[in-house]
Short mmCIF file of C-alpha atoms in Angstrom, two decimals:
data_model
loop_
_atom_site.label_atom_id
_atom_site.label_comp_id
_atom_site.label_asym_id
_atom_site.label_seq_id
_atom_site.Cartn_x
_atom_site.Cartn_y
_atom_site.Cartn_z
CA MET Y 1 0.04 0.38 -0.04
CA GLN Y 2 3.27 2.44 0.88
CA ASN Y 3 4.51 1.38 -2.21
CA ILE Y 4 1.46 2.26 -4.11
CA MET Y 5 0.67 5.73 -2.55
CA ILE Y 6 4.90 6.73 -3.71
CA ASN Y 7 4.37 5.98 -7.08
CA LEU Y 8 0.96 8.32 -6.96
CA ASN Y 9 2.30 11.02 -5.31
CA LYS Y 10 5.57 10.94 -8.44
CA TRP Y 11 3.00 10.65 -10.75
CA ILE Y 12 1.12 13.56 -8.80
CA GLU Y 13 4.16 15.73 -8.65
CA THR Y 14 5.17 14.84 -12.10
CA HIS Y 15 2.43 13.90 -14.77
CA PHE Y 16 -0.74 15.58 -12.78
CA PHE Y 17 -0.40 19.18 -13.46
CA ASN Y 18 -0.04 18.96 -17.22
CA LYS Y 19 -3.21 16.25 -16.88
CA ILE Y 20 -5.43 19.11 -15.35
CA PRO Y 21 -7.72 20.18 -18.24
CA MET Y 22 -7.66 22.92 -16.98
CA VAL Y 23 -5.41 26.74 -18.41
CA VAL Y 24 -2.80 26.98 -14.84
CA ALA Y 25 0.32 29.57 -14.26
CA VAL Y 26 2.25 30.73 -11.28
CA ILE Y 27 2.91 33.95 -10.82
CA ASN Y 28 5.08 35.08 -8.77
CA ARG Y 29 5.46 38.73 -6.71
CA GLU Y 30 7.13 39.85 -9.64
CA PHE Y 31 4.62 39.23 -12.39
CA ASN Y 32 6.45 36.64 -13.78
CA ILE Y 33 5.10 33.18 -14.60
CA VAL Y 34 7.24 30.98 -12.93
CA LYS Y 35 5.49 27.22 -14.42
CA ALA Y 36 2.29 26.75 -16.38
CA ASN Y 37 0.71 23.64 -18.10
CA ASP Y 38 0.78 22.51 -21.70
CA ALA Y 39 -3.14 23.97 -21.64
CA PHE Y 40 -1.61 27.30 -20.79
CA GLU Y 41 0.78 27.08 -23.52
CA LYS Y 42 -2.01 25.62 -26.03
CA MET Y 43 -4.12 29.31 -25.63
CA PHE Y 44 -1.62 31.46 -24.45
CA GLY Y 45 2.02 30.66 -26.54
CA THR Y 46 4.82 30.34 -25.04
CA TRP Y 47 5.18 31.72 -21.41
CA ARG Y 48 8.93 31.54 -20.16
CA ASN Y 49 10.57 34.77 -19.01
CA LYS Y 50 7.71 36.67 -19.77
CA LYS Y 51 5.30 38.52 -17.68
CA CYS Y 52 1.85 37.37 -16.87
CA PHE Y 53 0.20 40.78 -18.10
CA SER Y 54 2.66 40.68 -21.23
CA VAL Y 55 0.42 37.13 -22.16
CA TYR Y 56 -2.28 37.42 -20.93
CA LYS Y 57 -3.24 40.91 -22.47
CA ASP Y 58 -0.11 41.86 -25.29
CA ARG Y 59 0.47 44.54 -22.26
CA GLU Y 60 4.28 45.94 -21.81
CA SER Y 61 2.97 47.27 -18.15
CA MET Y 62 0.72 45.82 -15.06
CA CYS Y 63 -2.80 46.02 -16.02
CA PRO Y 64 -3.98 49.02 -14.03
CA SER Y 65 -6.54 47.14 -11.82
CA CYS Y 66 -4.55 44.14 -11.36
CA LYS Y 67 -6.28 40.88 -9.02
CA GLY Y 68 -3.04 39.70 -8.70
CA ALA Y 69 -1.66 42.14 -7.19
CA GLU Y 70 -4.20 42.74 -4.26
CA ALA Y 71 -4.10 38.35 -3.41
CA PHE Y 72 -1.26 38.77 -2.96
CA ASN Y 73 -1.91 41.66 -0.28
CA ASP Y 74 -4.68 40.47 1.05
CA GLY Y 75 -4.24 36.95 0.83
CA ILE Y 76 -8.11 36.48 -0.46
CA PRO Y 77 -8.73 34.03 -3.51
CA ARG Y 78 -10.75 35.71 -6.82
CA VAL Y 79 -12.72 34.50 -9.25
CA THR Y 80 -13.19 37.48 -11.95
CA GLU Y 81 -14.35 37.32 -15.48
CA GLU Y 82 -11.20 38.69 -18.18
CA ILE Y 83 -10.78 39.78 -21.68
CA GLY Y 84 -6.78 39.09 -23.60
CA TYR Y 85 -5.71 37.53 -26.05
CA ASN Y 86 -4.81 34.01 -27.40
CA LYS Y 87 -1.52 33.48 -28.72
CA ASN Y 88 -2.64 34.18 -32.29
CA GLY Y 89 -3.82 37.12 -31.49
CA LYS Y 90 -7.38 37.21 -31.10
CA ILE Y 91 -9.30 38.50 -28.59
CA ILE Y 92 -10.67 35.82 -26.19
CA TYR Y 93 -13.09 35.56 -22.70
CA TYR Y 94 -12.15 33.72 -19.54
CA ILE Y 95 -12.94 32.71 -16.43
CA GLN Y 96 -9.42 33.01 -13.80
CA HIS Y 97 -9.30 32.02 -10.37
CA THR Y 98 -6.38 33.51 -8.27
CA THR Y 99 -5.65 31.56 -5.53
CA PRO Y 100 -2.65 32.45 -2.88
CA ILE Y 101 0.13 30.50 -2.08
CA PHE Y 102 1.13 30.53 1.38
CA ASP Y 103 4.83 29.72 3.32
CA GLU Y 104 5.73 28.00 6.26
CA LYS Y 105 5.74 31.60 7.32
CA GLY Y 106 2.25 32.92 6.38
CA ASN Y 107 3.69 34.95 3.54
CA ILE Y 108 2.79 34.38 0.05
CA PRO Y 109 5.05 34.10 -2.84
CA PHE Y 110 2.86 32.83 -5.35
CA LEU Y 111 -0.40 32.68 -6.98
CA VAL Y 112 -1.68 29.65 -9.02
CA GLU Y 113 -4.47 30.68 -11.76
CA MET Y 114 -6.76 28.19 -13.34
CA THR Y 115 -7.97 29.51 -16.09
CA ILE Y 116 -11.28 28.44 -18.26
CA ASP Y 117 -11.46 29.96 -21.76
CA THR Y 118 -15.39 30.87 -21.95
CA THR Y 119 -14.73 32.54 -25.41
CA GLU Y 120 -16.65 30.07 -27.68
CA LEU Y 121 -20.07 30.00 -24.41
CA LYS Y 122 -19.97 34.29 -24.45
CA GLN Y 123 -20.43 34.20 -28.09
CA ILE Y 124 -23.94 32.06 -27.73
CA ARG Y 125 -24.86 33.72 -24.96
CA LYS Y 126 -24.55 37.41 -27.32
CA GLU Y 127 -25.79 35.83 -29.74
CA HIS Y 128 -28.58 34.60 -28.03
CA HIS Y 129 -29.58 38.29 -26.16
CA LEU Y 130 -29.45 39.66 -29.56
CA LEU Y 131 -31.78 37.24 -30.86
CA PHE Y 132 -34.02 37.69 -27.63
CA GLU Y 133 -34.19 41.42 -27.09
CA GLN Y 134 -33.83 42.44 -31.09
CA VAL Y 135 -36.73 39.58 -32.26
CA PRO Y 136 -39.16 41.60 -33.54
CA CYS Y 137 -41.89 39.44 -31.72
CA ASN Y 138 -42.50 40.29 -28.11
CA ILE Y 139 -41.39 36.66 -26.02
CA LEU Y 140 -41.49 35.84 -22.43
CA LEU Y 141 -40.14 33.74 -20.00
CA ILE Y 142 -42.94 32.94 -17.61
CA ASP Y 143 -42.10 30.33 -14.50
CA LYS Y 144 -44.83 27.57 -13.10
CA ASN Y 145 -46.84 30.64 -11.42
CA LEU Y 146 -47.28 32.43 -14.37
CA ARG Y 147 -45.02 34.99 -13.51
CA VAL Y 148 -42.84 36.77 -16.29
CA VAL Y 149 -39.25 36.15 -15.06
CA LYS Y 150 -38.13 37.95 -18.27
CA ALA Y 151 -38.77 40.11 -21.17
CA ASN Y 152 -37.88 41.20 -24.22
CA LYS Y 153 -37.15 45.03 -25.53
CA LYS Y 154 -40.01 44.47 -27.55
CA VAL Y 155 -42.83 43.76 -24.74
CA THR Y 156 -40.73 46.69 -22.50
CA GLN Y 157 -41.16 49.12 -25.74
CA SER Y 158 -45.26 48.09 -25.32
CA PHE Y 159 -45.82 47.16 -21.82
CA GLY Y 160 -43.22 48.75 -19.73
CA ARG Y 161 -41.84 47.28 -17.00
CA THR Y 162 -43.55 43.64 -16.59
CA GLU Y 163 -40.42 41.01 -14.21
CA GLY Y 164 -41.93 39.71 -11.36
CA ASN Y 165 -45.82 40.27 -12.25
CA TYR Y 166 -48.10 37.60 -12.99
CA CYS Y 167 -48.90 37.25 -16.70
CA TYR Y 168 -52.23 37.58 -16.69
CA GLU Y 169 -51.94 41.07 -14.56
CA ALA Y 170 -49.27 42.57 -16.80
CA PHE Y 171 -51.07 42.23 -20.03
CA LYS Y 172 -54.75 41.86 -19.21
CA GLY Y 173 -55.70 43.10 -15.61
CA LYS Y 174 -57.13 40.53 -13.76
CA SER Y 175 -56.62 38.94 -10.80
CA GLU Y 176 -56.58 35.71 -12.11
CA LYS Y 177 -55.53 33.87 -14.49
CA CYS Y 178 -57.70 33.23 -17.61
CA GLU Y 179 -59.63 30.54 -18.71
CA GLU Y 180 -57.60 29.81 -21.64
CA CYS Y 181 -54.23 29.62 -20.78
CA PRO Y 182 -51.07 28.69 -23.33
CA ALA Y 183 -49.28 28.88 -20.91
CA GLN Y 184 -50.52 26.41 -18.06
CA GLU Y 185 -51.35 24.13 -21.14
CA SER Y 186 -48.08 24.39 -21.19
CA PHE Y 187 -46.38 23.67 -18.34
CA ASN Y 188 -49.69 20.88 -17.52
CA ASP Y 189 -47.91 18.69 -20.54
CA GLY Y 190 -44.60 19.58 -21.81
CA LYS Y 191 -45.69 20.23 -25.29
CA MET Y 192 -46.10 23.22 -27.35
CA HIS Y 193 -49.77 25.42 -27.77
CA THR Y 194 -51.50 28.53 -29.65
CA GLY Y 195 -53.75 30.68 -28.52
CA PHE Y 196 -54.97 33.81 -29.63
CA SER Y 197 -55.16 36.61 -26.95
CA THR Y 198 -56.18 40.56 -27.10
CA VAL Y 199 -54.76 43.10 -24.93
CA LYS Y 200 -54.14 46.28 -24.23
CA ASP Y 201 -50.73 48.53 -24.02
CA LYS Y 202 -49.55 51.14 -22.25
CA ASN Y 203 -51.36 53.56 -24.15
CA GLY Y 204 -54.35 52.10 -24.23
CA GLU Y 205 -54.06 50.94 -27.20
CA ILE Y 206 -55.87 47.21 -28.53
CA ILE Y 207 -53.53 44.86 -29.76
CA HIS Y 208 -54.41 41.54 -31.43
CA PHE Y 209 -51.54 38.58 -30.91
CA HIS Y 210 -50.93 35.20 -31.89
CA VAL Y 211 -49.46 33.52 -28.62
CA THR Y 212 -46.87 30.36 -28.87
CA THR Y 213 -46.02 28.59 -26.01
CA LEU Y 214 -43.42 26.25 -25.48
CA PRO Y 215 -41.43 24.33 -22.04
CA LEU Y 216 -37.89 25.49 -21.04
CA LYS Y 217 -35.54 24.22 -18.63
CA LEU Y 218 -36.26 20.24 -18.55
CA THR Y 219 -35.24 19.46 -15.07
CA GLY Y 220 -36.93 15.14 -14.91
CA ASN Y 221 -40.15 15.85 -15.86
CA SER Y 222 -40.99 18.94 -15.27
CA PHE Y 223 -40.66 22.40 -16.78
CA ASP Y 224 -39.79 24.96 -14.54
CA TRP Y 225 -39.99 28.13 -17.47
CA VAL Y 226 -41.92 28.81 -20.40
CA MET Y 227 -41.15 30.63 -23.03
CA GLU Y 228 -44.12 32.69 -24.66
CA MET Y 229 -43.72 34.48 -28.10
CA ALA Y 230 -46.33 36.27 -29.14
CA VAL Y 231 -46.96 38.50 -32.96
CA ASP Y 232 -48.39 41.21 -33.21
CA ILE Y 233 -51.71 40.07 -35.83
CA THR Y 234 -53.71 43.80 -35.20
CA GLN Y 235 -52.52 45.18 -39.02
CA LEU Y 236 -53.61 41.77 -39.69
CA LYS Y 237 -56.70 41.52 -37.96
CA GLN Y 238 -57.57 45.00 -39.70
CA LEU Y 239 -56.94 44.02 -43.34
CA GLU Y 240 -59.25 41.32 -42.93
CA LYS Y 241 -61.81 43.39 -41.89
CA GLU Y 242 -60.94 45.47 -45.07
CA LYS Y 243 -60.69 42.48 -46.88
CA ILE Y 244 -64.45 41.15 -45.78
CA GLU Y 245 -65.74 45.46 -46.49
CA ALA Y 246 -64.63 44.86 -49.79
CA GLU Y 247 -65.91 41.75 -50.60
CA ARG Y 248 -68.88 42.83 -49.78
CA LEU Y 249 -68.40 46.19 -51.82
CA ALA Y 250 -67.61 44.27 -55.02
CA THR Y 251 -70.48 41.65 -54.08
CA VAL Y 252 -72.62 44.99 -54.13
CA GLY Y 253 -70.91 46.61 -57.20
CA GLU Y 254 -72.38 43.16 -59.11
CA THR Y 255 -75.83 43.42 -58.06
CA VAL Y 256 -76.02 46.82 -59.50
CA ALA Y 257 -74.57 46.06 -62.49
CA GLY Y 258 -77.45 42.93 -62.53
CA LEU Y 259 -80.04 44.82 -61.37
CA ALA Y 260 -80.19 46.97 -64.49
CA HIS Y 261 -81.29 42.64 -65.74
CA GLY Y 262 -83.49 42.56 -63.04
CA ILE Y 263 -85.42 45.37 -63.83
CA LYS Y 264 -85.71 44.43 -66.89
CA ASN Y 265 -87.04 41.78 -66.28
CA LEU Y 266 -90.02 43.44 -63.81
CA LEU Y 267 -90.58 45.99 -66.20
CA THR Y 268 -91.32 43.60 -69.08
CA GLY Y 269 -93.84 41.64 -67.24
CA LEU Y 270 -95.28 45.08 -66.10
CA GLU Y 271 -95.36 45.97 -69.95
CA GLY Y 272 -97.17 42.18 -70.17
CA GLY Y 273 -99.73 43.16 -67.82
CA MET Y 274 -100.10 46.77 -68.68
CA TYR Y 275 -100.74 45.45 -72.24
CA MET Y 276 -103.33 42.33 -71.16
CA LEU Y 277 -105.45 44.98 -69.02
CA ASN Y 278 -105.49 48.16 -71.99
CA THR Y 279 -106.87 45.98 -74.73
CA GLY Y 280 -109.03 43.73 -72.20
CA ILE Y 281 -110.80 47.16 -71.52
CA THR Y 282 -110.15 48.43 -75.33
CA LYS Y 283 -112.38 45.13 -76.06
CA GLY Y 284 -114.45 44.69 -73.43
CA LYS Y 285 -114.01 41.40 -72.10
CA ILE Y 286 -113.45 41.30 -68.67
CA ASP Y 287 -111.76 37.66 -68.71
CA ARG Y 288 -108.84 39.93 -70.06
CA VAL Y 289 -109.19 42.82 -67.99
CA GLN Y 290 -108.70 40.39 -64.60
CA LYS Y 291 -105.80 38.40 -66.38
CA GLY Y 292 -104.07 42.13 -66.73
CA LEU Y 293 -105.49 43.39 -63.41
CA GLU Y 294 -103.52 39.76 -61.65
CA MET Y 295 -100.50 40.24 -64.12
CA LEU Y 296 -99.58 43.88 -62.11
CA ASP Y 297 -100.15 42.96 -58.83
CA ARG Y 298 -97.97 39.97 -59.26
CA ASN Y 299 -95.36 41.86 -60.57
CA VAL Y 300 -96.02 44.52 -58.43
CA THR Y 301 -95.37 42.34 -55.05
CA ARG Y 302 -91.78 40.86 -56.69
CA ILE Y 303 -91.10 44.72 -57.75
CA SER Y 304 -92.13 45.39 -53.14
CA MET Y 305 -89.96 42.07 -52.49
CA PHE Y 306 -87.19 42.65 -54.42
CA VAL Y 307 -86.06 46.47 -53.72
CA LYS Y 308 -86.78 45.79 -49.62
CA GLU Y 309 -84.40 42.92 -50.37
CA PHE Y 310 -81.78 44.65 -52.14
CA LEU Y 311 -81.52 47.85 -49.95
CA SER Y 312 -81.08 45.35 -47.20
CA PHE Y 313 -78.35 43.83 -48.36
CA SER Y 314 -76.48 46.84 -50.27
CA LYS Y 315 -77.00 49.10 -47.22
CA GLY Y 316 -74.08 47.67 -45.22
CA ARG Y 317 -76.16 47.83 -41.74
CA GLU Y 318 -73.66 47.43 -39.33
CA ILE Y 319 -74.00 44.11 -36.66
CA ASN Y 320 -75.17 44.65 -33.17
CA VAL Y 321 -72.67 42.23 -31.77
CA GLN Y 322 -73.31 41.36 -28.37
CA ASN Y 323 -72.61 37.64 -26.31
CA ASP Y 324 -74.31 34.82 -27.36
CA ASN Y 325 -75.65 31.26 -27.56
CA PRO Y 326 -75.54 29.81 -30.74
CA GLU Y 327 -77.97 27.36 -29.90
CA LYS Y 328 -80.32 29.22 -28.48
CA ILE Y 329 -80.44 31.26 -32.26
CA ALA Y 330 -80.46 27.92 -33.83
CA LYS Y 331 -83.85 26.38 -32.23
CA GLU Y 332 -85.58 28.99 -32.44
CA VAL Y 333 -84.98 28.81 -35.90
CA VAL Y 334 -85.59 25.47 -36.40
CA ASP Y 335 -88.99 26.01 -33.97
CA LEU Y 336 -90.21 29.30 -36.87
CA TYR Y 337 -89.61 26.97 -39.56
CA SER Y 338 -91.63 23.53 -37.61
CA GLN Y 339 -95.11 23.93 -38.32
CA ARG Y 340 -94.34 24.75 -42.56
CA ALA Y 341 -92.11 21.55 -42.21
CA GLU Y 342 -94.95 19.61 -40.75
CA GLU Y 343 -97.18 20.67 -42.95
CA LEU Y 344 -95.43 19.58 -45.98
CA GLY Y 345 -94.98 16.38 -44.83
CA ILE Y 346 -90.96 17.07 -44.42
CA GLU Y 347 -89.48 16.24 -41.20
CA LEU Y 348 -86.92 18.91 -39.38
CA LYS Y 349 -85.24 18.06 -36.76
CA TYR Y 350 -82.29 19.67 -34.52
CA GLU Y 351 -79.25 18.39 -33.74
CA PHE Y 352 -76.95 20.40 -30.27
CA LEU Y 353 -73.27 18.45 -30.05
CA GLY Y 354 -71.62 18.76 -27.10
CA GLU Y 355 -72.12 22.55 -25.00
CA ILE Y 356 -71.28 25.98 -26.55
CA SER Y 357 -70.15 28.65 -24.25
CA PRO Y 358 -71.62 32.05 -25.45
CA ALA Y 359 -70.36 33.76 -28.44
CA PRO Y 360 -69.30 37.63 -29.79
CA MET Y 361 -73.05 36.78 -32.37
CA ASP Y 362 -75.22 39.16 -34.45
CA TYR Y 363 -78.20 37.80 -33.79
CA GLU Y 364 -80.67 39.38 -36.04
CA GLY Y 365 -77.70 38.53 -38.95
CA ILE Y 366 -77.15 34.64 -37.40
CA HIS Y 367 -80.93 34.43 -37.12
CA GLU Y 368 -81.52 35.39 -40.50
CA CYS Y 369 -79.14 32.54 -42.26
CA LEU Y 370 -79.81 30.22 -40.33
CA THR Y 371 -83.40 31.29 -41.46
CA ASN Y 372 -82.79 31.48 -45.59
CA LEU Y 373 -80.94 28.38 -45.53
CA ILE Y 374 -82.93 26.69 -43.50
CA GLY Y 375 -86.05 27.81 -45.72
CA ASN Y 376 -84.28 26.81 -48.59
CA ALA Y 377 -83.73 23.62 -47.51
CA ILE Y 378 -87.20 23.23 -47.26
CA ASP Y 379 -88.11 24.26 -50.60
CA ALA Y 380 -85.39 22.19 -51.93
CA CYS Y 381 -87.15 19.03 -50.69
CA ARG Y 382 -91.45 20.15 -51.61
CA LEU Y 383 -89.32 21.23 -55.04
CA SER Y 384 -87.77 17.58 -56.03
CA ASP Y 385 -89.64 14.76 -57.56
CA LYS Y 386 -87.94 12.28 -55.62
CA GLN Y 387 -90.07 9.55 -53.35
CA GLY Y 388 -90.30 9.36 -50.04
CA LYS Y 389 -90.38 10.99 -46.99
CA TYR Y 390 -88.38 14.60 -46.62
CA HIS Y 391 -84.97 15.42 -44.10
CA VAL Y 392 -83.96 18.35 -43.55
CA ASN Y 393 -81.62 18.31 -40.23
CA LEU Y 394 -79.86 21.84 -38.28
CA LYS Y 395 -76.30 20.87 -36.64
CA VAL Y 396 -74.89 23.17 -33.97
CA TYR Y 397 -71.57 22.17 -33.02
CA GLU Y 398 -68.22 23.18 -32.13
CA LYS Y 399 -64.55 21.88 -32.62
CA ASP Y 400 -60.55 23.29 -31.98
CA SER Y 401 -62.70 26.97 -30.87
CA ILE Y 402 -64.27 26.64 -34.26
CA ILE Y 403 -68.74 27.04 -34.16
CA TYR Y 404 -70.01 25.54 -36.78
CA TYR Y 405 -73.77 25.21 -38.24
CA GLU Y 406 -74.77 22.44 -40.53
CA VAL Y 407 -78.41 22.75 -43.23
CA ILE Y 408 -78.31 18.85 -44.25
CA ASP Y 409 -81.83 17.85 -46.65
CA ASP Y 410 -82.22 15.38 -48.66
CA GLY Y 411 -84.23 17.53 -51.41
CA CYS Y 412 -83.08 17.89 -55.44
CA GLY Y 413 -79.91 18.87 -55.14
CA MET Y 414 -77.69 21.08 -57.87
CA ASP Y 415 -76.32 20.05 -60.58
CA TYR Y 416 -73.06 21.17 -61.16
CA GLU Y 417 -74.08 24.31 -62.96
CA VAL Y 418 -76.35 25.55 -60.77
CA LYS Y 419 -73.62 24.77 -57.49
CA LYS Y 420 -71.08 27.41 -59.76
CA LYS Y 421 -73.59 30.45 -59.55
CA VAL Y 422 -75.62 29.81 -55.88
CA PHE Y 423 -73.83 32.41 -54.34
CA THR Y 424 -73.58 34.81 -57.59
CA THR Y 425 -76.10 37.95 -58.33
CA PHE Y 426 -80.06 37.23 -58.61
CA PHE Y 427 -79.67 33.70 -59.20
CA THR Y 428 -82.43 31.59 -58.21
CA THR Y 429 -83.93 28.34 -58.71
CA LYS Y 430 -87.25 29.55 -57.52
CA GLY Y 431 -88.36 31.30 -60.31
CA LEU Y 432 -91.21 34.39 -59.31
CA GLY Y 433 -91.15 32.99 -55.99
CA GLY Y 434 -87.41 34.77 -55.45
CA THR Y 435 -84.63 37.12 -55.47
CA GLY Y 436 -81.61 34.98 -55.39
CA LEU Y 437 -80.64 37.78 -52.85
CA GLY Y 438 -81.08 34.76 -50.14
CA LEU Y 439 -77.94 33.33 -49.64
CA LEU Y 440 -75.67 36.35 -50.92
CA THR Y 441 -77.09 38.60 -47.79
CA THR Y 442 -76.03 35.02 -45.85
CA LYS Y 443 -72.45 34.96 -47.50
CA LYS Y 444 -72.21 38.65 -46.49
CA ILE Y 445 -73.07 37.82 -42.64
CA ILE Y 446 -70.91 35.48 -42.29
CA GLN Y 447 -68.06 37.29 -43.71
CA GLU Y 448 -69.09 39.79 -41.12
CA HIS Y 449 -68.63 37.94 -38.87
CA GLY Y 450 -65.10 36.35 -39.88
CA GLY Y 451 -66.41 33.40 -40.98
CA LYS Y 452 -66.62 31.75 -44.45
CA ILE Y 453 -69.84 29.47 -45.34
CA GLU Y 454 -69.32 26.07 -47.62
CA MET Y 455 -71.26 24.65 -49.94
CA GLU Y 456 -72.06 20.40 -50.36
CA SER Y 457 -75.11 18.89 -53.55
CA GLU Y 458 -75.30 16.25 -55.36
CA GLU Y 459 -77.95 16.27 -58.05
CA GLY Y 460 -81.66 14.53 -56.81
CA LYS Y 461 -79.43 13.51 -53.47
CA GLY Y 462 -79.29 16.44 -51.43
CA THR Y 463 -77.78 19.66 -50.00
CA ILE Y 464 -75.23 20.72 -47.13
CA PHE Y 465 -74.88 24.02 -46.55
CA ARG Y 466 -72.12 24.76 -43.54
CA ILE Y 467 -71.61 27.69 -41.63
CA ILE Y 468 -68.07 27.85 -40.67
CA LEU Y 469 -67.46 30.14 -37.47
CA PRO Y 470 -63.89 30.59 -35.64
CA ARG Y 471 -64.05 32.54 -32.96
CA ASP Y 472 -59.96 33.85 -32.82
CA HIS Y 473 -62.47 35.50 -35.93
CA LEU Y 474 -65.28 36.96 -34.86
CA PRO Y 475 -65.71 40.40 -34.28
CA GLU Y 476 -66.07 42.01 -31.17
CA VAL Y 477 -68.45 43.19 -28.39
CA LYS Y 478 -69.39 47.28 -28.73
CA GLN Y 479 -69.75 48.28 -24.94
CA LYS Y 480 -72.54 50.85 -24.60
CA ASN Y 481 -71.29 54.31 -24.09
CA GLY Y 482 -73.11 55.32 -20.91
#
């Protein structure tokens, strides 16, 4: 055992110094390097007969704030961050541990300096910091208590200092956490989550964000922090609103362009009625007079209906948005048509698939859309020549924060040519019984709600109209003044 210890001590004395995976040098009181290991020479180059400040800093005189001199004076070890030059003359960053060596009398003849190169780490930190601060979106680090640990420059510019505050306090002025919180979801399952948020900045301006959260700092199976990235989509929201308005105006333009054709047809009907009336009076034929009056009455009724629907469609009234129950609107429309459907021998059903929380909607607008679609579905069944019982089904459900209304019928369906024209101006399959504005009005209202309407139809089998309303695209509820 004694021989083993002797050999170990000998190996330490002769080899250990150069085997240490750290840069080590011994400095005397004249700041000469008296001994250095291979790692030192690999980093700083030759050191023999040189001063420490010459090797480390490429200086000709002592450093103004020499930590080695302080350690010689007070005997206290030090850890400092330094900037110097490597053997190739390139700037390097390093952490230096300076430890005084005491002799038997308590004097300090030497210092041992151990150096760790942090140049690469420093560069990575610099790049990460630059990315964190300069990335053109809001970035937060949030802890498990939903407190803001760190926020980048863009967050501070928009919301002021937020570190240490709960995120729901800092950005929404709430006293309790939000019901839908992507950060909390990331803490719960360790996965990335997305969502939408509407907040006010420090100037009171409303900002719409698309939020992405992902966990950071994995410790075992849990996460200490979540990083939240919020991209400002306020301008996109405005562009969406402008796009909807542009589409509405474009449709109105198409309607006006086609108005002459509609008026021409109505005038032709009036002229026909007047002709029958005049010739009946001239020739003294009461039946011809009666027929002329019926034609005039029918076309005047059509004119009245046409003008009312056209004005309703073109005036672009501002929707009245309140938090309403999507299911309640649908149920009311079904109740409205139930008697008519029963009289026609059509089975009208209503399906409510799961709970749907209130949503910002124009009650009357959505009611009108469903009224148009249910009415059309009943007419499609009435006009079909298939044998057997007909069915109209209204479904309401929500999936992935999207509210769906589906009106399904097994009526006559539509062929390819009809499907192409179904949303065009003045197109109707009801002859004198329709103006062709019902579906256009429906489409306009759905667009004003940030949604869209889809259609599937097969001739002889039936049709599905599907209203799709993403919650994050729905209009905001306007606060009443006073």
